[in-house]
């Protein structure tokens, strides 16, 4: 009896191993048919290293939707007779997984360029690998400045489609001072996130330079659920405005708990708020009187934007958010560079990416500066009864 | 005023820890097993409640009862499959199994429904804020505290006044002797797991209502904190778990309130270390000398 069971276990293990080996073989076969460097054959392989599960899964999934839509459109004609093929890996919203994913995309899948990740922290974890292997890396939404520039030196192979943190923080500070006319503010940051710290630093600089005063600075770490103690402390300082540059999971809870404690001042954040989950978590009423800076608004009357909104609605049956739009734009940004490079060589693609100028995208006209950062405008949105409303557009 | 508000914040946080710690401490008290999967049973309870409300469209009480029932069954299954075969094995083997079960539940949940968070419907319980001299108390936090107290009293009643409770105490004292006296030890242990897990399920639903956001890994930290609370009060002692939970919640709120919000989780574990060094039996525990 025992022997029989042991044999059963052994054979099922063998079977699994066989299956796995089979899969591995197939994958490698696919890689070699794509040719070394993915240049040969009829497809050009590009990688996407995204947060498809984990803490900020909503970002990664949104970007993936945008990418899929864009590739569908691009592949109707193809680029120089070739089709783009997307290889996705899930980094589970963790920096270590993001590094592994990029190594896998480069060494196993032989992609010519990588799109991702959604957050600054996870993108920063990939920068070194991309630079060392000379494969271009484009983050659709990583806004931390050090992604493309570290200590005054440009990361040659790293690009982005979005604007950078200092710009978002500065826009928020100006909006608070000039439009909301507040004189003092509290800042509450996620101390485990480079993104949050970056936004807060530029907000503080611009806000104090404009004559405002920071009355409280507090911090939390991602995954916390109870913020009442910290919010009580903030409330005792009587701020007129709270700057909260975080991600939607915690932000939703913080806004809800702040309103419960009677903290009814305007609260503002960045693109990290942008997720339908935010409204579910915080509740519609609590979100009134909150503002965000964002890359684009589906309510913007610009025809290029409306065309994209229509195509997106036809495919996914919902309105696109900024992550959808930036994912979509990133695919076009890369496709444009591959077309101009005239080849699927990663180094030539990198050069073409760096020379991008006046490229018309959904999230604005994109021109790269010498730091590999796009120069484009930001939208300010206000939450009213759970809906984002387009408030104004701010140019750099 | 700020201090009183912080105490109120701490007590509502602490009542959730207390509710989870009750189940922890009970299982430990009877079978001397630190059930690290307890926090994940709590998570499952939260999701069962969520799906009951959103898919079946039931109200608060049926959702709570469904979650408690599902968790009771889950608790018994875990005990039968993972712990029972190891009942005479070394303590460390069971502990490692518990950690394995914990990870298994977490990742099976992620496999089944994905890792994205879910938001509890806000209409489940009336949410009103009472304001007394500038201190805000939400009706929900009063409700949580009330539920924890009621469940604790009920648990005390079961353990001290009913037949199954008597059996539990007998098994906890000496399982072999209990068996000789005609007590069905296996059934008693199953019942312990069922009751303990049902409490975790209730805590899951209440947590969902109070904190809105639930996700598959939500059980880890509250589970660990509840463990600290149980040790703080004296593991195996039911009123100890309650007091330990409340105390831990208040300490965390005060630490945050003093401006050290990043040290909050650290403080909880410093307490664990201190209590293990200076008073290993916990606040309510008596030092029992082992008989030779």
mmCIF file of C-alpha atoms in Angstrom, chain A residues 53-55 57 191 218-221 223-230 232-233 235-236 248-250 253 256-257 259-262 277 280-281, chain B residues 2 5-6 9 13 115-120 127 129 134 136 138 140 207 209-213 215 252-253 256-259 261-262 264-265:
data_model
loop_
_atom_site.group_PDB
_atom_site.id
_atom_site.type_symbol
_atom_site.label_atom_id
_atom_site.label_comp_id
_atom_site.label_asym_id
_atom_site.label_seq_id
_atom_site.Cartn_x
_atom_site.Cartn_y
_atom_site.Cartn_z
ATOM 1 C CA UNK A 53 -1.021 41.427 -8.816
ATOM 2 C CA UNK A 54 -0.169 42.707 -5.348
ATOM 3 C CA UNK A 55 -0.602 46.051 -3.630
ATOM 4 C CA UNK A 57 -2.238 45.707 -9.139
ATOM 5 C CA UNK A 191 7.787 56.636 4.026
ATOM 6 C CA UNK A 218 3.761 62.869 9.411
ATOM 7 C CA UNK A 219 4.452 59.517 7.814
ATOM 8 C CA UNK A 220 2.997 56.047 7.494
ATOM 9 C CA UNK A 221 4.150 52.844 5.829
ATOM 10 C CA UNK A 223 -0.058 48.296 4.215
ATOM 11 C CA UNK A 224 -1.067 50.170 7.379
ATOM 12 C CA UNK A 225 -4.797 50.199 7.913
ATOM 13 C CA UNK A 226 -5.299 52.385 10.936
ATOM 14 C CA UNK A 227 -4.322 56.032 10.517
ATOM 15 C CA UNK A 228 -6.584 57.549 13.144
ATOM 16 C CA UNK A 229 -3.800 58.208 15.633
ATOM 17 C CA UNK A 230 -1.667 60.064 13.076
ATOM 18 C CA UNK A 232 -5.675 63.020 15.251
ATOM 19 C CA UNK A 233 -2.198 64.449 15.647
ATOM 20 C CA UNK A 235 -5.929 67.649 13.338
ATOM 21 C CA UNK A 236 -4.546 69.163 16.532
ATOM 22 C CA UNK A 248 -4.901 54.605 -3.589
ATOM 23 C CA UNK A 249 -5.104 51.694 -1.139
ATOM 24 C CA UNK A 250 -3.844 53.685 1.822
ATOM 25 C CA UNK A 253 -8.484 54.671 4.042
ATOM 26 C CA UNK A 256 -12.186 58.079 4.952
ATOM 27 C CA UNK A 257 -10.723 58.120 8.448
ATOM 28 C CA UNK A 259 -13.421 62.737 7.412
ATOM 29 C CA UNK A 260 -14.640 60.522 10.273
ATOM 30 C CA UNK A 261 -12.444 62.431 12.687
ATOM 31 C CA UNK A 262 -13.930 65.686 11.444
ATOM 32 C CA UNK A 277 -10.760 51.367 -6.109
ATOM 33 C CA UNK A 280 -14.875 52.294 -3.342
ATOM 34 C CA UNK A 281 -12.515 52.404 -0.374
ATOM 35 C CA UNK B 2 -6.095 64.899 21.851
ATOM 36 C CA UNK B 5 -9.203 60.938 21.195
ATOM 37 C CA UNK B 6 -6.085 58.803 20.973
ATOM 38 C CA UNK B 9 -8.710 55.360 18.581
ATOM 39 C CA UNK B 13 -8.100 49.227 17.144
ATOM 40 C CA UNK B 115 -4.459 39.792 -5.140
ATOM 41 C CA UNK B 116 -6.348 43.000 -5.776
ATOM 42 C CA UNK B 117 -8.040 44.593 -2.759
ATOM 43 C CA UNK B 118 -11.774 44.730 -2.297
ATOM 44 C CA UNK B 119 -13.844 47.432 -0.594
ATOM 45 C CA UNK B 120 -16.573 46.462 1.849
ATOM 46 C CA UNK B 127 -22.141 54.864 10.573
ATOM 47 C CA UNK B 129 -20.228 59.888 14.630
ATOM 48 C CA UNK B 134 -14.507 67.488 20.667
ATOM 49 C CA UNK B 136 -15.210 61.821 17.895
ATOM 50 C CA UNK B 138 -17.887 56.397 15.602
ATOM 51 C CA UNK B 140 -18.975 51.380 14.484
ATOM 52 C CA UNK B 207 -12.626 44.417 10.357
ATOM 53 C CA UNK B 209 -16.761 47.024 7.948
ATOM 54 C CA UNK B 210 -14.513 49.196 10.068
ATOM 55 C CA UNK B 211 -11.490 49.437 7.757
ATOM 56 C CA UNK B 212 -13.276 48.937 4.395
ATOM 57 C CA UNK B 213 -10.297 47.507 2.528
ATOM 58 C CA UNK B 215 -7.082 41.763 0.601
ATOM 59 C CA UNK B 252 0.053 51.645 19.373
ATOM 60 C CA UNK B 253 -2.221 54.674 19.154
ATOM 61 C CA UNK B 256 1.602 57.174 16.790
ATOM 62 C CA UNK B 257 0.053 60.060 18.664
ATOM 63 C CA UNK B 258 3.428 61.078 20.006
ATOM 64 C CA UNK B 259 4.644 61.415 16.432
ATOM 65 C CA UNK B 261 3.920 56.510 13.687
ATOM 66 C CA UNK B 262 6.692 54.622 11.917
ATOM 67 C CA UNK B 264 4.117 51.619 15.815
ATOM 68 C CA UNK B 265 4.610 48.053 14.627
#
